[in-house]
Short mmCIF file of N, CA and C and ligand atoms in Angstrom, two decimals:
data_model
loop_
_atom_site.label_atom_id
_atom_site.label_comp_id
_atom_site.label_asym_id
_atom_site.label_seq_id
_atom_site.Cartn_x
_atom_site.Cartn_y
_atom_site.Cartn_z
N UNK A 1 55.17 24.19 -51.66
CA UNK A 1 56.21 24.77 -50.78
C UNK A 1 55.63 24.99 -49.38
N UNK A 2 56.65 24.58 -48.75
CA UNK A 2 56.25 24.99 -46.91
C UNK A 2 55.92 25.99 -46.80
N UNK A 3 55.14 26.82 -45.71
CA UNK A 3 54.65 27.69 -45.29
C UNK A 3 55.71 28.52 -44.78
N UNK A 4 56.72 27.78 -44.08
CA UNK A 4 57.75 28.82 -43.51
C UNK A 4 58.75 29.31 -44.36
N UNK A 5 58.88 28.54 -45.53
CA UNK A 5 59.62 28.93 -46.82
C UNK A 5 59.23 29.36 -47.38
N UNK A 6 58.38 30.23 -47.54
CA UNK A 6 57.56 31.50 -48.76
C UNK A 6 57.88 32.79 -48.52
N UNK A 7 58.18 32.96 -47.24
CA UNK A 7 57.76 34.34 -47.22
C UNK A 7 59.56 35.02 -47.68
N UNK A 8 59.86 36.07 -48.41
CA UNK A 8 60.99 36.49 -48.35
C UNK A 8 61.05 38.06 -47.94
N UNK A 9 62.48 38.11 -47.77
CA UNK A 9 62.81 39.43 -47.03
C UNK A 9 63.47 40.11 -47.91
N UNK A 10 63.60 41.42 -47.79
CA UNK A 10 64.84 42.12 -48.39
C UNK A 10 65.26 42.79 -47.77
N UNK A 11 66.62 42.62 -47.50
CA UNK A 11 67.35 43.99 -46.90
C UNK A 11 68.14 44.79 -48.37
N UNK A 12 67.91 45.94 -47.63
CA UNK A 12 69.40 47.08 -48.89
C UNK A 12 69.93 47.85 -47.59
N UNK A 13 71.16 47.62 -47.91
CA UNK A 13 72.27 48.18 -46.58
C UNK A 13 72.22 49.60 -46.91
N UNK A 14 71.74 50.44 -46.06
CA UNK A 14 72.18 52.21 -46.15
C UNK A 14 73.63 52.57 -45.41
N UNK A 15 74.31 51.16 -44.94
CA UNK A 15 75.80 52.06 -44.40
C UNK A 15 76.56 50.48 -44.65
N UNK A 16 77.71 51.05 -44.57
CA UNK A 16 79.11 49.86 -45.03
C UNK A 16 78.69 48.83 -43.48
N UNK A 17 78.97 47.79 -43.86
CA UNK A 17 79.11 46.80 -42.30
C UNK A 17 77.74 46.46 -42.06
N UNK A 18 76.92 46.24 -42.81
CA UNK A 18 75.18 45.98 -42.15
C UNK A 18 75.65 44.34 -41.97
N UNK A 19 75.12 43.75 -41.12
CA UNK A 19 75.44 42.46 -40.81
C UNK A 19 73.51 41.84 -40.81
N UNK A 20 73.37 40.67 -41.81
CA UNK A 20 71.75 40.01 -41.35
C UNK A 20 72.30 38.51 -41.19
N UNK A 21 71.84 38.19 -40.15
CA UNK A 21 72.21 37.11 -39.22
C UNK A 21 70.48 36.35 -38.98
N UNK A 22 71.18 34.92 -39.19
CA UNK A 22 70.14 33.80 -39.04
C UNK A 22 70.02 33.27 -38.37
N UNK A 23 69.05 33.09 -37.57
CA UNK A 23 69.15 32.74 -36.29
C UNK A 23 67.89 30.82 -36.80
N UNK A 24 68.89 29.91 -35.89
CA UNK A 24 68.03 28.91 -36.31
C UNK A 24 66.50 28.48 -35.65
N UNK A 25 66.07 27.57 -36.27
CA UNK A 25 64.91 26.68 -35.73
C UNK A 25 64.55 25.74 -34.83
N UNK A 26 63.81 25.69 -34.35
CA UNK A 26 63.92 24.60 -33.14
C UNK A 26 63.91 25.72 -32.04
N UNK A 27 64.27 24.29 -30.84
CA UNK A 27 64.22 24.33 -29.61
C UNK A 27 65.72 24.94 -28.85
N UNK A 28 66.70 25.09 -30.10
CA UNK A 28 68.20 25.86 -29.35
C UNK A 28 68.25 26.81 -30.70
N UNK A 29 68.00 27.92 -30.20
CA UNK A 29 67.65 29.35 -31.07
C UNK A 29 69.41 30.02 -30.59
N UNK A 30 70.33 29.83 -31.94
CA UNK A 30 71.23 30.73 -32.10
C UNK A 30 72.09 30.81 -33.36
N UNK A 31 72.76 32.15 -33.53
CA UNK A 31 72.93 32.17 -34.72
C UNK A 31 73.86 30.88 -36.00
N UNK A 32 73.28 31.02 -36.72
CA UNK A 32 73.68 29.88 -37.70
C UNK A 32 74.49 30.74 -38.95
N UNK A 33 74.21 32.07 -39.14
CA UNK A 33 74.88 32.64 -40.54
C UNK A 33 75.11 33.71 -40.33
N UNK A 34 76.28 34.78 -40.51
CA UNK A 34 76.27 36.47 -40.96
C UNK A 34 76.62 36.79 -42.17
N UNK A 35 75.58 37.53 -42.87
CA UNK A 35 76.41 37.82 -43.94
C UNK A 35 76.64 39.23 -43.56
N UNK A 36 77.45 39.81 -44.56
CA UNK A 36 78.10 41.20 -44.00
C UNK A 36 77.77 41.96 -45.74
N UNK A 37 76.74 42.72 -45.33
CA UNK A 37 76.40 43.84 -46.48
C UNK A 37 77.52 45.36 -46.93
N UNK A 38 77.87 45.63 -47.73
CA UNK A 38 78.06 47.03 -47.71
C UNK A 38 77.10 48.21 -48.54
N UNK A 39 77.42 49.38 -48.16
CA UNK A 39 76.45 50.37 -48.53
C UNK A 39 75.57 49.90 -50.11
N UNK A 40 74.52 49.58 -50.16
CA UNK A 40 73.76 49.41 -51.43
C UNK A 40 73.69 47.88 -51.79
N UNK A 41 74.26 47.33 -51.20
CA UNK A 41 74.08 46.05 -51.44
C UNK A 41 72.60 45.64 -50.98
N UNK A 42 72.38 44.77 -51.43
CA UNK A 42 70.66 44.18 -51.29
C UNK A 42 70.99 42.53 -50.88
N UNK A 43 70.02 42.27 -49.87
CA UNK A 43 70.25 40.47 -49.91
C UNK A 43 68.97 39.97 -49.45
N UNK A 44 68.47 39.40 -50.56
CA UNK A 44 67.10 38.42 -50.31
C UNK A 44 67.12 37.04 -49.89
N UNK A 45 66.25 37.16 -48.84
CA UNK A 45 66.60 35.78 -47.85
C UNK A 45 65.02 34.96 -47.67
N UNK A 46 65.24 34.38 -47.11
CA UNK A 46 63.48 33.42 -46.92
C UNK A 46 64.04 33.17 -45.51
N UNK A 47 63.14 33.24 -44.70
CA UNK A 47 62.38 31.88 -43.51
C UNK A 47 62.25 30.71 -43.87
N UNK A 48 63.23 29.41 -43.80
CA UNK A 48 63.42 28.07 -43.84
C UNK A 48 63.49 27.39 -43.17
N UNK A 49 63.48 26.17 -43.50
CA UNK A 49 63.51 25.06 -41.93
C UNK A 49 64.32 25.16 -41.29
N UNK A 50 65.79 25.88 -41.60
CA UNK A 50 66.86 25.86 -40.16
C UNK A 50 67.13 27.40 -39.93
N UNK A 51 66.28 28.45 -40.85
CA UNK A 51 66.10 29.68 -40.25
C UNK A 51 64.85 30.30 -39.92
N UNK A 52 64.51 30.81 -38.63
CA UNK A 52 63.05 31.18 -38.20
C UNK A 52 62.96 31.91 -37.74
N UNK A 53 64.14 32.99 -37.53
CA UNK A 53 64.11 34.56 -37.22
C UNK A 53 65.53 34.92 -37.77
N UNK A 54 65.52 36.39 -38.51
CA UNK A 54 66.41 37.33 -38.87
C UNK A 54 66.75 38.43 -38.04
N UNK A 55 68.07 38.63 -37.90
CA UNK A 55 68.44 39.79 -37.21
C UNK A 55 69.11 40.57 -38.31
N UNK A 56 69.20 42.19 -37.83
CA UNK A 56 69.73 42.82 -39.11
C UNK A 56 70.35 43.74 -38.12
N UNK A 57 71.81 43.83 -38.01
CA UNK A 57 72.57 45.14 -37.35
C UNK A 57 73.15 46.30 -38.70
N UNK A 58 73.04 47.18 -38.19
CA UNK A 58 73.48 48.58 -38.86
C UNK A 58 72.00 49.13 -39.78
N UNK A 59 72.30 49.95 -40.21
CA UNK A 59 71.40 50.52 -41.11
C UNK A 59 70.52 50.20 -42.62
N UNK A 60 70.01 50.03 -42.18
CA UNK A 60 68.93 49.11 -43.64
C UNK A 60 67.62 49.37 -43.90
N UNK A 61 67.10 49.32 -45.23
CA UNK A 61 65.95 49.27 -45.37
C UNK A 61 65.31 47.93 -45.27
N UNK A 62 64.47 47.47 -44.76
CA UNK A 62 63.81 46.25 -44.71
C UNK A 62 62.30 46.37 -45.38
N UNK A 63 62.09 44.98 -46.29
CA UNK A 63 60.83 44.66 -47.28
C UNK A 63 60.56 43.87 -46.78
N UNK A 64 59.52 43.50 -46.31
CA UNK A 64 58.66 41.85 -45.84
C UNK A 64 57.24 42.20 -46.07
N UNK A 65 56.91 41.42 -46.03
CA UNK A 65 54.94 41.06 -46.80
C UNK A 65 54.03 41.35 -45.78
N UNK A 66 54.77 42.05 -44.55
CA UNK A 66 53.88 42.80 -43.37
C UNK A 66 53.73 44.40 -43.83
N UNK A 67 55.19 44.95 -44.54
CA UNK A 67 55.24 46.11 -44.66
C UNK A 67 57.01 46.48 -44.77
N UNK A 68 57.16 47.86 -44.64
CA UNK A 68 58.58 47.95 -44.76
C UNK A 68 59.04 48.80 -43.68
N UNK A 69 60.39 48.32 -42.95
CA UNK A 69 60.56 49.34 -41.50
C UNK A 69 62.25 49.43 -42.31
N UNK A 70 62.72 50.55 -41.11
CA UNK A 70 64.42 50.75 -41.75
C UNK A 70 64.92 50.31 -40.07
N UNK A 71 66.09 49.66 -39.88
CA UNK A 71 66.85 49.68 -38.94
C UNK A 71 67.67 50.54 -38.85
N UNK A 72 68.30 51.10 -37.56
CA UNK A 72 68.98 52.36 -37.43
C UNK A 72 70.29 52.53 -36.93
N UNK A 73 71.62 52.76 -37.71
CA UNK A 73 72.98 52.83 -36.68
C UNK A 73 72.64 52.81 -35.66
N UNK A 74 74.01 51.90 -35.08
CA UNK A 74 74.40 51.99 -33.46
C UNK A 74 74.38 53.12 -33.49
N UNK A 75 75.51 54.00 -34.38
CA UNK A 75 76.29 55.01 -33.86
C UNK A 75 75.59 56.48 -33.81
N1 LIG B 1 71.19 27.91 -45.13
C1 LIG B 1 70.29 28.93 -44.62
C2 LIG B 1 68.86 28.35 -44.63
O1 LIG B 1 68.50 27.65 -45.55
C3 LIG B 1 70.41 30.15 -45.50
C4 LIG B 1 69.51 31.26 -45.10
C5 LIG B 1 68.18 31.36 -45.42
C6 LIG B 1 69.81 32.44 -44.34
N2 LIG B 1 67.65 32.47 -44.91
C7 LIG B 1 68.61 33.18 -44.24
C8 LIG B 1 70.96 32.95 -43.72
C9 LIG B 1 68.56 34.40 -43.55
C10 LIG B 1 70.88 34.16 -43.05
C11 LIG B 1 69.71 34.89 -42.97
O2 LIG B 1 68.10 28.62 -43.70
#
């Protein structure tokens, strides 16, 4: 397996509306996917060849193989 396809993420949504958005690969970097979480939902994702950065809006816990951070309401 590729190197950029190993690593996986986890989000778990702490509020209704968490949105994690894929942003693609290459040389024109913009979003390619949203999925839309609600409170407790969990969604495990990888870094792949047409995704090479994650964005995560609203409130979440985040797991990655660096460590674990939480993102924080807008509101
Ligand atoms: N089709 C996308 C891909 O293979 C699916 C995907 C993977 C994705 N990781 C993601 C979508 C992270 C949103 C966020 O790259």
């Amino acid at each position: 397996m590729k190197k950029e396809s190993s690593d996986f993420v986890v989000i778990k949504a702490e509020e209704d509306g968490v949105h994690v958005i894929g942003l693609t690969r290459g040389s024109d970097t913009r979003f390619h996917h949203s999925e839309k979480l609600d409170k407790g939902e969990v969604m495990i994702a990888q870094f792949t060849e047409h995704t090479s950065a994650i964005k995560v809006r609203g409130k979440s816990q985040i797991q990655t193989s660096f460590g674990e951070i939480e993102s924080e309401s807008r509101k």
